[in-house]
Each structure stands twice: as structure tokens, then as C-alpha cells.
Amino acid sequence: MSDDTPHPEWQLAPQENFIRLSLTLPTVTTAPDSPSLVFSHQQLQQSLANYLRIMAGRWQDQTLVRLAVNNQLLDTRQLQAIAAGLKEQNLTLQWVETNRRQTAVAAASAGLSVDQTMADKPLVDPSEVPSPPKPLVVRHTLRSGGEIRHGGDVVIIGDVNPGSSIVADGDILIWGCLRGMAHAGAKGNDQAVIMILRLAACQIRIGDRLARVGADAVDRREPEIAYITSEGIRLTPVRQFQRSALF
């Protein structure tokens, strides 16, 4: 890469006494008087490698990295390349923060924890109701230590293993076995529900309510739904569920 080739403005900041590092990419700008900061796969790889060589020795081995990509669009291959570059410096990519749905799906598909934030938008007429975020669909099992955060509904096609968690402002649908933690309506929506193909020992949260399911819980071997009633969180077979039963 030539010296005049634009480089991503990597920022590597320590967090929690260097137990975790935050790696930040610049925001893509679309303003007419500003150059667009979109980088090729090769530019990202080489720029990160150069930056890490300069910063080498400033962190402990196996330090965890949180990658904030803002509105950069990255696919699974690019994220895996960034993870490989970090690994060469004994750093471990664990978390991706993005406001692009495609990047969030790619990160989840790569087995990384995901925090999909909302992109900043210009002010609008207060009478206009903003449309909710599109559902985030993850087509693989969520491994232990993995975490998914999303401002809308979350659909997991796979299991949610012990030690993993899902936090959604909307509903959660798990087409698999829930053994970890699921929190729907995270910003106080008591009308949110959690639908589960098969329930095992886990923790369920809806709004500000909490329910724990023990290992000895009866497995009905049929889809169930968790929702809030006047008595707290209730579990019932999906075939018996009626939204009118919500409190």
C-alpha cells in the first residue's frame, strides 16, 4: 500500500485494566463535502497489521478485543481476517459493535458476540413514529460466552448454550434448545415474549421480570412461550397461547 492510500483510523483503547481493548473503525460519511471512508478488504487487513505492529507490546497476551465498526459494512470473511490479524498479536476478537444489520449477522455467523446499535438519524417531526429495527436472524448455535444484543426482535435458528445470552428490545424466538439466558423487552416492554422450541435449565427475563428454570424442569418436548401475567412470567405451550392473556 502506498503512503498516500487512505488508512482506517484505528483506535485501540484499554478497558478494564487491559483485560479488554476497544478497537474502533471510523464512521462512513456520505456528506457531499466529505470523502467517503470505505476501505477494501486488503486495505483493512494491511492497515490493521501495520497498526498492531506499531502498538505491539502495549497489552497482555490473550487480551479480549471489542471491535466497534460503526456503519462500516463487513462480511464474515473480513471479520475473520481481522480476528486472524489480532490473533497474530496474541489478541482475541470477542465482540463486534455495529449499526449495520448485515455486519451483525456476519459477526454472529462467525461465532462472535454482537451488539447491534441504532444508527444516528437526523431529527424528524415528533408526530412521525420511527419504524422498528428489522429482526436479527442468527442461523447457528450460540456458544458459551457468546452474546447477542439487538434493538428489535431476535431469531436464533440453533441452540443457546449455557453461558451464552440474548438481549433484545423486542421478542425472542429460539428454534432450538434454550440453556443460556434470554432477555426480551430489555427496555421495559412487558408485552414482549420469548418463544422456545425446547426449554432446558436457563434464565428468562422479560422487561424487568426474572424467572429461573431448573435442570429438573419438565421438558414438554413441544414449543413453549414465555410471557408476563399478573403473577409474573408464565410458560405455556405455544398451541395454548393467546395474546389476550398478557397482563
Tab-separated table of N, CA and C in Angstrom, residues 28-188:
chain	number	residue	atom	x	y	z
A	28	VAL	N	-18.457	5.780	8.283
A	28	VAL	CA	-18.558	6.131	6.867
A	28	VAL	C	-19.396	7.393	6.740
A	29	THR	N	-18.878	8.395	6.033
A	29	THR	CA	-19.616	9.638	5.853
A	29	THR	C	-20.138	9.742	4.431
A	30	THR	N	-21.361	10.225	4.306
A	30	THR	CA	-21.955	10.391	2.979
A	30	THR	C	-22.208	11.861	2.664
A	31	ALA	N	-21.654	12.768	3.491
A	31	ALA	CA	-21.834	14.197	3.244
A	31	ALA	C	-21.158	14.588	1.931
A	32	PRO	N	-21.782	15.484	1.135
A	32	PRO	CA	-21.224	15.844	-0.168
A	32	PRO	C	-19.822	16.425	-0.099
A	33	ASP	N	-19.507	17.162	0.995
A	33	ASP	CA	-18.200	17.812	1.088
A	33	ASP	C	-17.191	16.991	1.878
A	34	SER	N	-17.520	15.721	2.162
A	34	SER	CA	-16.605	14.868	2.916
A	34	SER	C	-16.287	13.614	2.121
A	35	PRO	N	-15.009	13.181	2.126
A	35	PRO	CA	-14.656	11.952	1.411
A	35	PRO	C	-15.236	10.735	2.105
A	36	SER	N	-15.636	9.750	1.334
A	36	SER	CA	-16.193	8.522	1.906
A	36	SER	C	-15.076	7.657	2.463
A	37	LEU	N	-15.270	7.159	3.686
A	37	LEU	CA	-14.263	6.321	4.328
A	37	LEU	C	-14.654	4.862	4.207
A	38	VAL	N	-14.618	4.313	3.015
A	38	VAL	CA	-14.911	2.913	2.765
A	38	VAL	C	-13.620	2.251	2.316
A	39	PHE	N	-13.265	1.137	2.939
A	39	PHE	CA	-11.971	0.523	2.686
A	39	PHE	C	-12.133	-0.886	2.141
A	40	SER	N	-11.205	-1.251	1.262
A	40	SER	CA	-11.233	-2.587	0.702
A	40	SER	C	-10.786	-3.593	1.745
A	41	HIS	N	-11.059	-4.855	1.455
A	41	HIS	CA	-10.645	-5.934	2.343
A	41	HIS	C	-9.134	-5.909	2.561
A	42	GLN	N	-8.369	-5.710	1.487
A	42	GLN	CA	-6.914	-5.687	1.583
A	42	GLN	C	-6.432	-4.486	2.392
A	43	GLN	N	-7.061	-3.330	2.206
A	43	GLN	CA	-6.673	-2.139	2.961
A	43	GLN	C	-6.901	-2.329	4.456
A	44	LEU	N	-8.043	-2.928	4.798
A	44	LEU	CA	-8.327	-3.175	6.204
A	44	LEU	C	-7.288	-4.093	6.828
A	45	GLN	N	-6.973	-5.178	6.125
A	45	GLN	CA	-6.005	-6.140	6.639
A	45	GLN	C	-4.634	-5.510	6.840
A	46	GLN	N	-4.126	-4.825	5.795
A	46	GLN	CA	-2.780	-4.273	5.878
A	46	GLN	C	-2.689	-3.132	6.874
A	47	SER	N	-3.729	-2.286	6.889
A	47	SER	CA	-3.717	-1.171	7.828
A	47	SER	C	-3.722	-1.667	9.268
A	48	LEU	N	-4.552	-2.684	9.550
A	48	LEU	CA	-4.598	-3.233	10.900
A	48	LEU	C	-3.269	-3.873	11.268
A	49	ALA	N	-2.669	-4.627	10.332
A	49	ALA	CA	-1.377	-5.273	10.604
A	49	ALA	C	-0.317	-4.234	10.929
A	50	ASN	N	-0.288	-3.144	10.146
A	50	ASN	CA	0.691	-2.085	10.399
A	50	ASN	C	0.470	-1.437	11.751
A	51	TYR	N	-0.790	-1.175	12.066
A	51	TYR	CA	-1.118	-0.525	13.328
A	51	TYR	C	-0.750	-1.412	14.519
A	52	LEU	N	-1.052	-2.700	14.416
A	52	LEU	CA	-0.756	-3.609	15.525
A	52	LEU	C	0.747	-3.755	15.743
A	53	ARG	N	1.523	-3.706	14.651
A	53	ARG	CA	2.979	-3.782	14.802
A	53	ARG	C	3.508	-2.559	15.557
A	54	ILE	N	2.922	-1.394	15.257
A	54	ILE	CA	3.346	-0.173	15.936
A	54	ILE	C	2.981	-0.219	17.421
A	55	MET	N	1.812	-0.785	17.713
A	55	MET	CA	1.293	-0.800	19.083
A	55	MET	C	1.711	-2.044	19.862
A	56	ALA	N	2.477	-2.942	19.248
A	56	ALA	CA	2.840	-4.217	19.873
A	56	ALA	C	3.497	-3.994	21.236
A	57	GLY	N	3.179	-4.881	22.173
A	57	GLY	CA	3.781	-4.829	23.495
A	57	GLY	C	3.028	-3.970	24.486
A	58	ARG	N	1.915	-3.364	24.059
A	58	ARG	CA	1.169	-2.470	24.942
A	58	ARG	C	-0.037	-3.156	25.580
A	59	TRP	N	-0.110	-4.478	25.471
A	59	TRP	CA	-1.231	-5.211	26.049
A	59	TRP	C	-0.760	-6.584	26.513
A	60	GLN	N	-1.540	-7.202	27.349
A	60	GLN	CA	-1.236	-8.542	27.816
A	60	GLN	C	-1.663	-9.565	26.767
A	61	ASP	N	-0.998	-10.727	26.754
A	61	ASP	CA	-1.393	-11.799	25.844
A	61	ASP	C	-2.826	-12.246	26.150
A	62	GLN	N	-3.534	-12.634	25.085
A	62	GLN	CA	-4.915	-13.124	25.166
A	62	GLN	C	-5.897	-12.059	25.657
A	63	THR	N	-5.521	-10.789	25.507
A	63	THR	CA	-6.463	-9.722	25.836
A	63	THR	C	-7.651	-9.784	24.877
A	64	LEU	N	-8.858	-9.591	25.403
A	64	LEU	CA	-10.073	-9.638	24.590
A	64	LEU	C	-10.300	-8.290	23.918
A	65	VAL	N	-10.773	-8.319	22.682
A	65	VAL	CA	-10.972	-7.097	21.894
A	65	VAL	C	-12.439	-6.922	21.541
A	66	ARG	N	-12.929	-5.713	21.735
A	66	ARG	CA	-14.282	-5.320	21.301
A	66	ARG	C	-14.101	-4.428	20.076
A	67	LEU	N	-14.612	-4.856	18.936
A	67	LEU	CA	-14.456	-4.144	17.671
A	67	LEU	C	-15.703	-3.318	17.384
A	68	ALA	N	-15.564	-1.986	17.409
A	68	ALA	CA	-16.663	-1.084	17.083
A	68	ALA	C	-16.480	-0.630	15.642
A	69	VAL	N	-17.331	-1.099	14.738
A	69	VAL	CA	-17.154	-0.803	13.311
A	69	VAL	C	-18.074	0.309	12.824
A	70	ASN	N	-18.875	0.875	13.745
A	70	ASN	CA	-19.808	1.942	13.372
A	70	ASN	C	-20.670	1.489	12.191
A	71	ASN	N	-20.682	2.231	11.080
A	71	ASN	CA	-21.513	1.841	9.942
A	71	ASN	C	-20.706	1.246	8.791
A	72	GLN	N	-19.485	0.779	9.083
A	72	GLN	CA	-18.722	0.069	8.064
A	72	GLN	C	-19.417	-1.269	7.778
A	73	LEU	N	-19.471	-1.648	6.509
A	73	LEU	CA	-20.100	-2.904	6.118
A	73	LEU	C	-19.019	-3.970	5.976
A	74	LEU	N	-19.034	-4.968	6.874
A	74	LEU	CA	-18.044	-6.040	6.858
A	74	LEU	C	-18.752	-7.378	6.736
A	75	ASP	N	-18.154	-8.296	5.965
A	75	ASP	CA	-18.723	-9.631	5.850
A	75	ASP	C	-17.958	-10.595	6.748
A	76	THR	N	-18.396	-11.847	6.751
A	76	THR	CA	-17.771	-12.843	7.631
A	76	THR	C	-16.293	-13.011	7.327
A	77	ARG	N	-15.926	-13.012	6.041
A	77	ARG	CA	-14.526	-13.193	5.656
A	77	ARG	C	-13.653	-12.051	6.181
A	78	GLN	N	-14.145	-10.823	6.089
A	78	GLN	CA	-13.376	-9.681	6.574
A	78	GLN	C	-13.224	-9.723	8.095
A	79	LEU	N	-14.300	-10.089	8.781
A	79	LEU	CA	-14.226	-10.182	10.241
A	79	LEU	C	-13.259	-11.281	10.672
A	80	GLN	N	-13.280	-12.408	9.961
A	80	GLN	CA	-12.347	-13.488	10.284
A	80	GLN	C	-10.911	-13.066	10.024
A	81	ALA	N	-10.680	-12.250	8.973
A	81	ALA	CA	-9.337	-11.751	8.680
A	81	ALA	C	-8.859	-10.801	9.778
A	82	ILE	N	-9.764	-9.941	10.277
A	82	ILE	CA	-9.413	-9.049	11.381
A	82	ILE	C	-9.089	-9.867	12.626
A	83	ALA	N	-9.893	-10.903	12.888
A	83	ALA	CA	-9.644	-11.772	14.046
A	83	ALA	C	-8.295	-12.465	13.923
A	84	ALA	N	-7.946	-12.911	12.698
A	84	ALA	CA	-6.656	-13.580	12.482
A	84	ALA	C	-5.502	-12.614	12.703
A	85	GLY	N	-5.659	-11.363	12.238
A	85	GLY	CA	-4.617	-10.367	12.443
A	85	GLY	C	-4.405	-10.060	13.916
A	86	LEU	N	-5.493	-9.999	14.668
A	86	LEU	CA	-5.388	-9.776	16.106
A	86	LEU	C	-4.733	-10.966	16.800
A	87	LYS	N	-5.069	-12.163	16.341
A	87	LYS	CA	-4.517	-13.372	16.946
A	87	LYS	C	-3.005	-13.428	16.792
A	88	GLU	N	-2.473	-12.912	15.673
A	88	GLU	CA	-1.025	-12.887	15.466
A	88	GLU	C	-0.323	-12.061	16.539
A	89	GLN	N	-1.055	-11.115	17.122
A	89	GLN	CA	-0.503	-10.286	18.196
A	89	GLN	C	-1.006	-10.740	19.568
A	90	ASN	N	-1.491	-11.995	19.626
A	90	ASN	CA	-1.987	-12.587	20.875
A	90	ASN	C	-3.178	-11.813	21.452
A	91	LEU	N	-4.019	-11.276	20.559
A	91	LEU	CA	-5.262	-10.634	20.949
A	91	LEU	C	-6.426	-11.477	20.439
A	92	THR	N	-7.529	-11.471	21.165
A	92	THR	CA	-8.680	-12.295	20.801
A	92	THR	C	-9.895	-11.417	20.532
A	93	LEU	N	-10.393	-11.457	19.294
A	93	LEU	CA	-11.614	-10.715	18.960
A	93	LEU	C	-12.800	-11.457	19.554
A	94	GLN	N	-13.534	-10.772	20.432
A	94	GLN	CA	-14.669	-11.412	21.109
A	94	GLN	C	-15.999	-10.765	20.744
A	95	TRP	N	-16.009	-9.450	20.498
A	95	TRP	CA	-17.254	-8.710	20.425
A	95	TRP	C	-17.229	-7.764	19.239
A	96	VAL	N	-18.340	-7.647	18.532
A	96	VAL	CA	-18.475	-6.689	17.430
A	96	VAL	C	-19.674	-5.787	17.703
A	97	GLU	N	-19.427	-4.479	17.673
A	97	GLU	CA	-20.486	-3.486	17.837
A	97	GLU	C	-20.713	-2.801	16.493
A	98	THR	N	-21.934	-2.803	15.998
A	98	THR	CA	-22.230	-2.274	14.670
A	98	THR	C	-23.642	-1.729	14.607
A	99	ASN	N	-23.889	-0.780	13.682
A	99	ASN	CA	-25.271	-0.365	13.442
A	99	ASN	C	-25.738	-0.813	12.062
A	100	ARG	N	-24.990	-1.758	11.452
A	100	ARG	CA	-25.387	-2.344	10.178
A	100	ARG	C	-25.878	-3.772	10.410
A	101	ARG	N	-27.101	-4.056	9.980
A	101	ARG	CA	-27.686	-5.380	10.210
A	101	ARG	C	-26.864	-6.467	9.538
A	102	GLN	N	-26.364	-6.198	8.304
A	102	GLN	CA	-25.594	-7.212	7.580
A	102	GLN	C	-24.321	-7.571	8.334
A	103	THR	N	-23.670	-6.552	8.916
A	103	THR	CA	-22.450	-6.803	9.681
A	103	THR	C	-22.761	-7.588	10.943
A	104	ALA	N	-23.886	-7.274	11.594
A	104	ALA	CA	-24.287	-8.001	12.806
A	104	ALA	C	-24.514	-9.473	12.498
A	105	VAL	N	-25.195	-9.767	11.387
A	105	VAL	CA	-25.450	-11.153	11.000
A	105	VAL	C	-24.132	-11.863	10.681
A	106	ALA	N	-23.226	-11.169	9.975
A	106	ALA	CA	-21.927	-11.763	9.628
A	106	ALA	C	-21.128	-12.079	10.890
A	107	ALA	N	-21.147	-11.167	11.860
A	107	ALA	CA	-20.406	-11.383	13.102
A	107	ALA	C	-20.971	-12.561	13.880
A	108	ALA	N	-22.293	-12.627	13.964
A	108	ALA	CA	-22.928	-13.748	14.667
A	108	ALA	C	-22.612	-15.060	13.968
A	109	SER	N	-22.593	-15.043	12.632
A	109	SER	CA	-22.283	-16.256	11.868
A	109	SER	C	-20.841	-16.695	12.090
A	110	ALA	N	-19.968	-15.745	12.422
A	110	ALA	CA	-18.570	-16.065	12.700
A	110	ALA	C	-18.359	-16.501	14.145
A	111	GLY	N	-19.447	-16.579	14.911
A	111	GLY	CA	-19.350	-17.028	16.298
A	111	GLY	C	-18.932	-15.944	17.270
A	112	LEU	N	-19.047	-14.665	16.865
A	112	LEU	CA	-18.659	-13.553	17.724
A	112	LEU	C	-19.878	-13.002	18.460
A	113	SER	N	-19.647	-12.411	19.615
A	113	SER	CA	-20.725	-11.717	20.316
A	113	SER	C	-21.043	-10.438	19.547
A	114	VAL	N	-22.312	-10.030	19.573
A	114	VAL	CA	-22.767	-8.926	18.729
A	114	VAL	C	-23.578	-7.934	19.547
A	115	ASP	N	-23.331	-6.647	19.298
A	115	ASP	CA	-24.165	-5.577	19.838
A	115	ASP	C	-24.566	-4.703	18.659
A	116	GLN	N	-25.813	-4.868	18.186
A	116	GLN	CA	-26.272	-4.053	17.070
A	116	GLN	C	-26.954	-2.814	17.616
A	117	THR	N	-26.312	-1.666	17.432
A	117	THR	CA	-26.837	-0.394	17.910
A	117	THR	C	-27.644	0.268	16.810
A	118	MET	N	-28.336	1.331	17.150
A	118	MET	CA	-29.109	2.088	16.168
A	118	MET	C	-28.231	3.183	15.577
A	119	ALA	N	-28.300	3.355	14.259
A	119	ALA	CA	-27.548	4.418	13.598
A	119	ALA	C	-28.147	5.772	13.955
A	120	ASP	N	-27.263	6.772	14.068
A	120	ASP	CA	-27.747	8.125	14.324
A	120	ASP	C	-28.540	8.622	13.120
A	121	LYS	N	-29.712	9.216	13.378
A	121	LYS	CA	-30.552	9.712	12.297
A	121	LYS	C	-30.901	11.172	12.539
A	122	PRO	N	-31.133	11.939	11.474
A	122	PRO	CA	-31.495	13.345	11.650
A	122	PRO	C	-32.824	13.487	12.381
A	123	LEU	N	-33.032	14.661	12.985
A	123	LEU	CA	-34.279	14.917	13.699
A	123	LEU	C	-35.457	14.895	12.729
A	124	VAL	N	-36.581	14.343	13.192
A	124	VAL	CA	-37.783	14.265	12.359
A	124	VAL	C	-38.950	14.869	13.116
A	125	ASP	N	-40.035	15.005	12.438
A	125	ASP	CA	-41.259	15.505	13.047
A	125	ASP	C	-41.666	14.579	14.191
A	126	PRO	N	-41.893	15.110	15.415
A	126	PRO	CA	-42.264	14.245	16.551
A	126	PRO	C	-43.479	13.379	16.280
A	127	SER	N	-44.344	13.809	15.351
A	127	SER	CA	-45.543	13.030	15.056
A	127	SER	C	-45.229	11.777	14.254
A	128	GLU	N	-44.022	11.732	13.650
A	128	GLU	CA	-43.649	10.572	12.862
A	128	GLU	C	-43.135	9.470	13.788
A	129	VAL	N	-43.689	8.289	13.674
A	129	VAL	CA	-43.273	7.157	14.501
A	129	VAL	C	-42.180	6.392	13.768
A	130	PRO	N	-40.970	6.308	14.343
A	130	PRO	CA	-39.894	5.600	13.650
A	130	PRO	C	-40.205	4.116	13.522
A	131	SER	N	-39.818	3.538	12.410
A	131	SER	CA	-40.055	2.106	12.207
A	131	SER	C	-39.094	1.304	13.053
A	132	PRO	N	-39.528	0.173	13.629
A	132	PRO	CA	-38.650	-0.641	14.471
A	132	PRO	C	-37.563	-1.306	13.632
A	133	PRO	N	-36.438	-1.654	14.262
A	133	PRO	CA	-35.373	-2.334	13.527
A	133	PRO	C	-35.852	-3.675	12.977
A	134	LYS	N	-35.279	-4.090	11.866
A	134	LYS	CA	-35.610	-5.399	11.320
A	134	LYS	C	-35.107	-6.487	12.266
A	135	PRO	N	-35.791	-7.635	12.298
A	135	PRO	CA	-35.326	-8.728	13.160
A	135	PRO	C	-33.907	-9.155	12.797
A	136	LEU	N	-33.140	-9.527	13.807
A	136	LEU	CA	-31.799	-10.070	13.597
A	136	LEU	C	-31.917	-11.586	13.605
A	137	VAL	N	-31.565	-12.232	12.498
A	137	VAL	CA	-31.678	-13.681	12.366
A	137	VAL	C	-30.282	-14.292	12.419
A	138	VAL	N	-30.062	-15.192	13.368
A	138	VAL	CA	-28.775	-15.870	13.546
A	138	VAL	C	-28.982	-17.349	13.263
A	139	ARG	N	-28.316	-17.859	12.234
A	139	ARG	CA	-28.539	-19.245	11.811
A	139	ARG	C	-27.416	-20.169	12.298
A	140	HIS	N	-27.175	-20.192	13.562
A	140	HIS	CA	-26.222	-21.146	14.141
A	140	HIS	C	-26.402	-21.177	15.654
A	141	THR	N	-25.810	-22.171	16.296
A	141	THR	CA	-25.878	-22.302	17.750
A	141	THR	C	-25.029	-21.231	18.419
A	142	LEU	N	-25.568	-20.630	19.464
A	142	LEU	CA	-24.842	-19.623	20.233
A	142	LEU	C	-24.017	-20.341	21.296
A	143	ARG	N	-22.693	-20.243	21.142
A	143	ARG	CA	-21.799	-20.978	22.026
A	143	ARG	C	-21.636	-20.291	23.380
A	144	SER	N	-21.079	-21.024	24.341
A	144	SER	CA	-20.838	-20.476	25.668
A	144	SER	C	-19.947	-19.239	25.571
A	145	GLY	N	-20.334	-18.172	26.264
A	145	GLY	CA	-19.587	-16.924	26.221
A	145	GLY	C	-20.078	-15.964	25.153
A	146	GLY	N	-20.906	-16.449	24.221
A	146	GLY	CA	-21.433	-15.593	23.170
A	146	GLY	C	-22.597	-14.761	23.660
A	147	GLU	N	-22.739	-13.562	23.100
A	147	GLU	CA	-23.844	-12.691	23.498
A	147	GLU	C	-24.356	-11.943	22.282
A	148	ILE	N	-25.668	-11.853	22.167
A	148	ILE	CA	-26.324	-11.123	21.090
A	148	ILE	C	-27.162	-10.011	21.713
A	149	ARG	N	-26.968	-8.760	21.243
A	149	ARG	CA	-27.781	-7.619	21.680
A	149	ARG	C	-28.368	-6.952	20.435
A	150	HIS	N	-29.669	-6.665	20.484
A	150	HIS	CA	-30.321	-6.088	19.307
A	150	HIS	C	-31.502	-5.230	19.741
A	151	GLY	N	-31.739	-4.139	18.997
A	151	GLY	CA	-32.803	-3.212	19.348
A	151	GLY	C	-34.185	-3.617	18.878
A	152	GLY	N	-34.310	-4.794	18.258
A	152	GLY	CA	-35.609	-5.289	17.806
A	152	GLY	C	-35.808	-6.731	18.210
A	153	ASP	N	-36.444	-7.515	17.326
A	153	ASP	CA	-36.647	-8.936	17.578
A	153	ASP	C	-35.391	-9.722	17.200
A	154	VAL	N	-35.179	-10.848	17.867
A	154	VAL	CA	-34.045	-11.731	17.580
A	154	VAL	C	-34.567	-13.141	17.313
A	155	VAL	N	-34.093	-13.740	16.230
A	155	VAL	CA	-34.453	-15.113	15.882
A	155	VAL	C	-33.168	-15.941	15.862
A	156	ILE	N	-33.119	-16.997	16.665
A	156	ILE	CA	-31.972	-17.895	16.700
A	156	ILE	C	-32.405	-19.238	16.128
A	157	ILE	N	-31.789	-19.645	15.017
A	157	ILE	CA	-32.054	-20.961	14.438
A	157	ILE	C	-30.903	-21.861	14.872
A	158	GLY	N	-31.043	-22.434	16.036
A	158	GLY	CA	-29.985	-23.212	16.665
A	158	GLY	C	-30.189	-23.173	18.162
A	159	ASP	N	-29.276	-23.789	18.898
A	159	ASP	CA	-29.372	-23.818	20.359
A	159	ASP	C	-28.730	-22.578	20.974
A	160	VAL	N	-29.089	-22.303	22.218
A	160	VAL	CA	-28.450	-21.254	23.026
A	160	VAL	C	-27.813	-21.969	24.199
A	161	ASN	N	-26.505	-22.155	24.134
A	161	ASN	CA	-25.799	-22.992	25.103
A	161	ASN	C	-25.617	-22.303	26.456
A	162	PRO	N	-25.340	-23.075	27.507
A	162	PRO	CA	-25.081	-22.468	28.824
A	162	PRO	C	-23.938	-21.467	28.744
A	163	GLY	N	-24.078	-20.345	29.443
A	163	GLY	CA	-23.041	-19.324	29.432
A	163	GLY	C	-23.192	-18.313	28.314
A	164	SER	N	-24.190	-18.487	27.441
A	164	SER	CA	-24.449	-17.522	26.379
A	164	SER	C	-25.725	-16.761	26.702
A	165	SER	N	-25.942	-15.627	26.007
A	165	SER	CA	-27.114	-14.819	26.328
A	165	SER	C	-27.605	-14.051	25.111
A	166	ILE	N	-28.904	-13.736	25.137
A	166	ILE	CA	-29.554	-12.929	24.107
A	166	ILE	C	-30.307	-11.812	24.816
A	167	VAL	N	-30.062	-10.582	24.394
A	167	VAL	CA	-30.767	-9.425	24.944
A	167	VAL	C	-31.411	-8.688	23.775
A	168	ALA	N	-32.745	-8.590	23.778
A	168	ALA	CA	-33.472	-7.966	22.677
A	168	ALA	C	-34.485	-6.982	23.235
A	169	ASP	N	-34.640	-5.846	22.533
A	169	ASP	CA	-35.680	-4.902	22.941
A	169	ASP	C	-37.061	-5.424	22.563
A	170	GLY	N	-37.119	-6.328	21.578
A	170	GLY	CA	-38.377	-6.909	21.143
A	170	GLY	C	-38.540	-8.342	21.604
A	171	ASP	N	-39.148	-9.167	20.751
A	171	ASP	CA	-39.373	-10.576	21.068
A	171	ASP	C	-38.138	-11.410	20.734
A	172	ILE	N	-38.096	-12.615	21.292
A	172	ILE	CA	-37.027	-13.579	21.005
A	172	ILE	C	-37.664	-14.887	20.585
A	173	LEU	N	-37.204	-15.435	19.462
A	173	LEU	CA	-37.653	-16.749	19.004
A	173	LEU	C	-36.431	-17.644	18.872
A	174	ILE	N	-36.445	-18.768	19.584
A	174	ILE	CA	-35.312	-19.700	19.569
A	174	ILE	C	-35.780	-21.016	18.986
A	175	TRP	N	-35.333	-21.288	17.748
A	175	TRP	CA	-35.696	-22.534	17.083
A	175	TRP	C	-34.620	-23.563	17.420
A	176	GLY	N	-34.614	-23.940	18.710
A	176	GLY	CA	-33.625	-24.856	19.229
A	176	GLY	C	-33.828	-24.959	20.734
A	177	CYS	N	-32.797	-25.376	21.441
A	177	CYS	CA	-32.877	-25.564	22.893
A	177	CYS	C	-32.275	-24.369	23.624
A	178	LEU	N	-33.003	-23.812	24.560
A	178	LEU	CA	-32.516	-22.697	25.371
A	178	LEU	C	-31.915	-23.234	26.672
A	179	ARG	N	-30.590	-23.078	26.790
A	179	ARG	CA	-29.891	-23.468	28.018
A	179	ARG	C	-29.184	-22.273	28.661
A	180	GLY	N	-29.166	-21.146	27.959
A	180	GLY	CA	-28.493	-19.953	28.464
A	180	GLY	C	-29.489	-18.942	29.007
A	181	MET	N	-29.240	-17.649	28.719
A	181	MET	CA	-30.096	-16.576	29.221
A	181	MET	C	-30.744	-15.840	28.053
A	182	ALA	N	-32.044	-15.582	28.154
A	182	ALA	CA	-32.768	-14.825	27.144
A	182	ALA	C	-33.528	-13.691	27.829
A	183	HIS	N	-33.326	-12.461	27.346
A	183	HIS	CA	-33.977	-11.287	27.923
A	183	HIS	C	-34.701	-10.540	26.811
A	184	ALA	N	-36.011	-10.642	26.778
A	184	ALA	CA	-36.832	-9.932	25.795
A	184	ALA	C	-37.402	-8.664	26.431
A	185	GLY	N	-37.763	-7.684	25.579
A	185	GLY	CA	-38.305	-6.431	26.108
A	185	GLY	C	-37.328	-5.759	27.042
A	186	ALA	N	-36.057	-5.750	26.658
A	186	ALA	CA	-34.988	-5.308	27.564
A	186	ALA	C	-35.132	-3.864	28.023
A	187	LYS	N	-35.843	-3.031	27.240
A	187	LYS	CA	-36.023	-1.630	27.632
A	187	LYS	C	-37.384	-1.397	28.287
A	188	GLY	N	-37.906	-2.450	28.908
A	188	GLY	CA	-39.129	-2.302	29.684
A	188	GLY	C	-40.415	-2.687	28.987
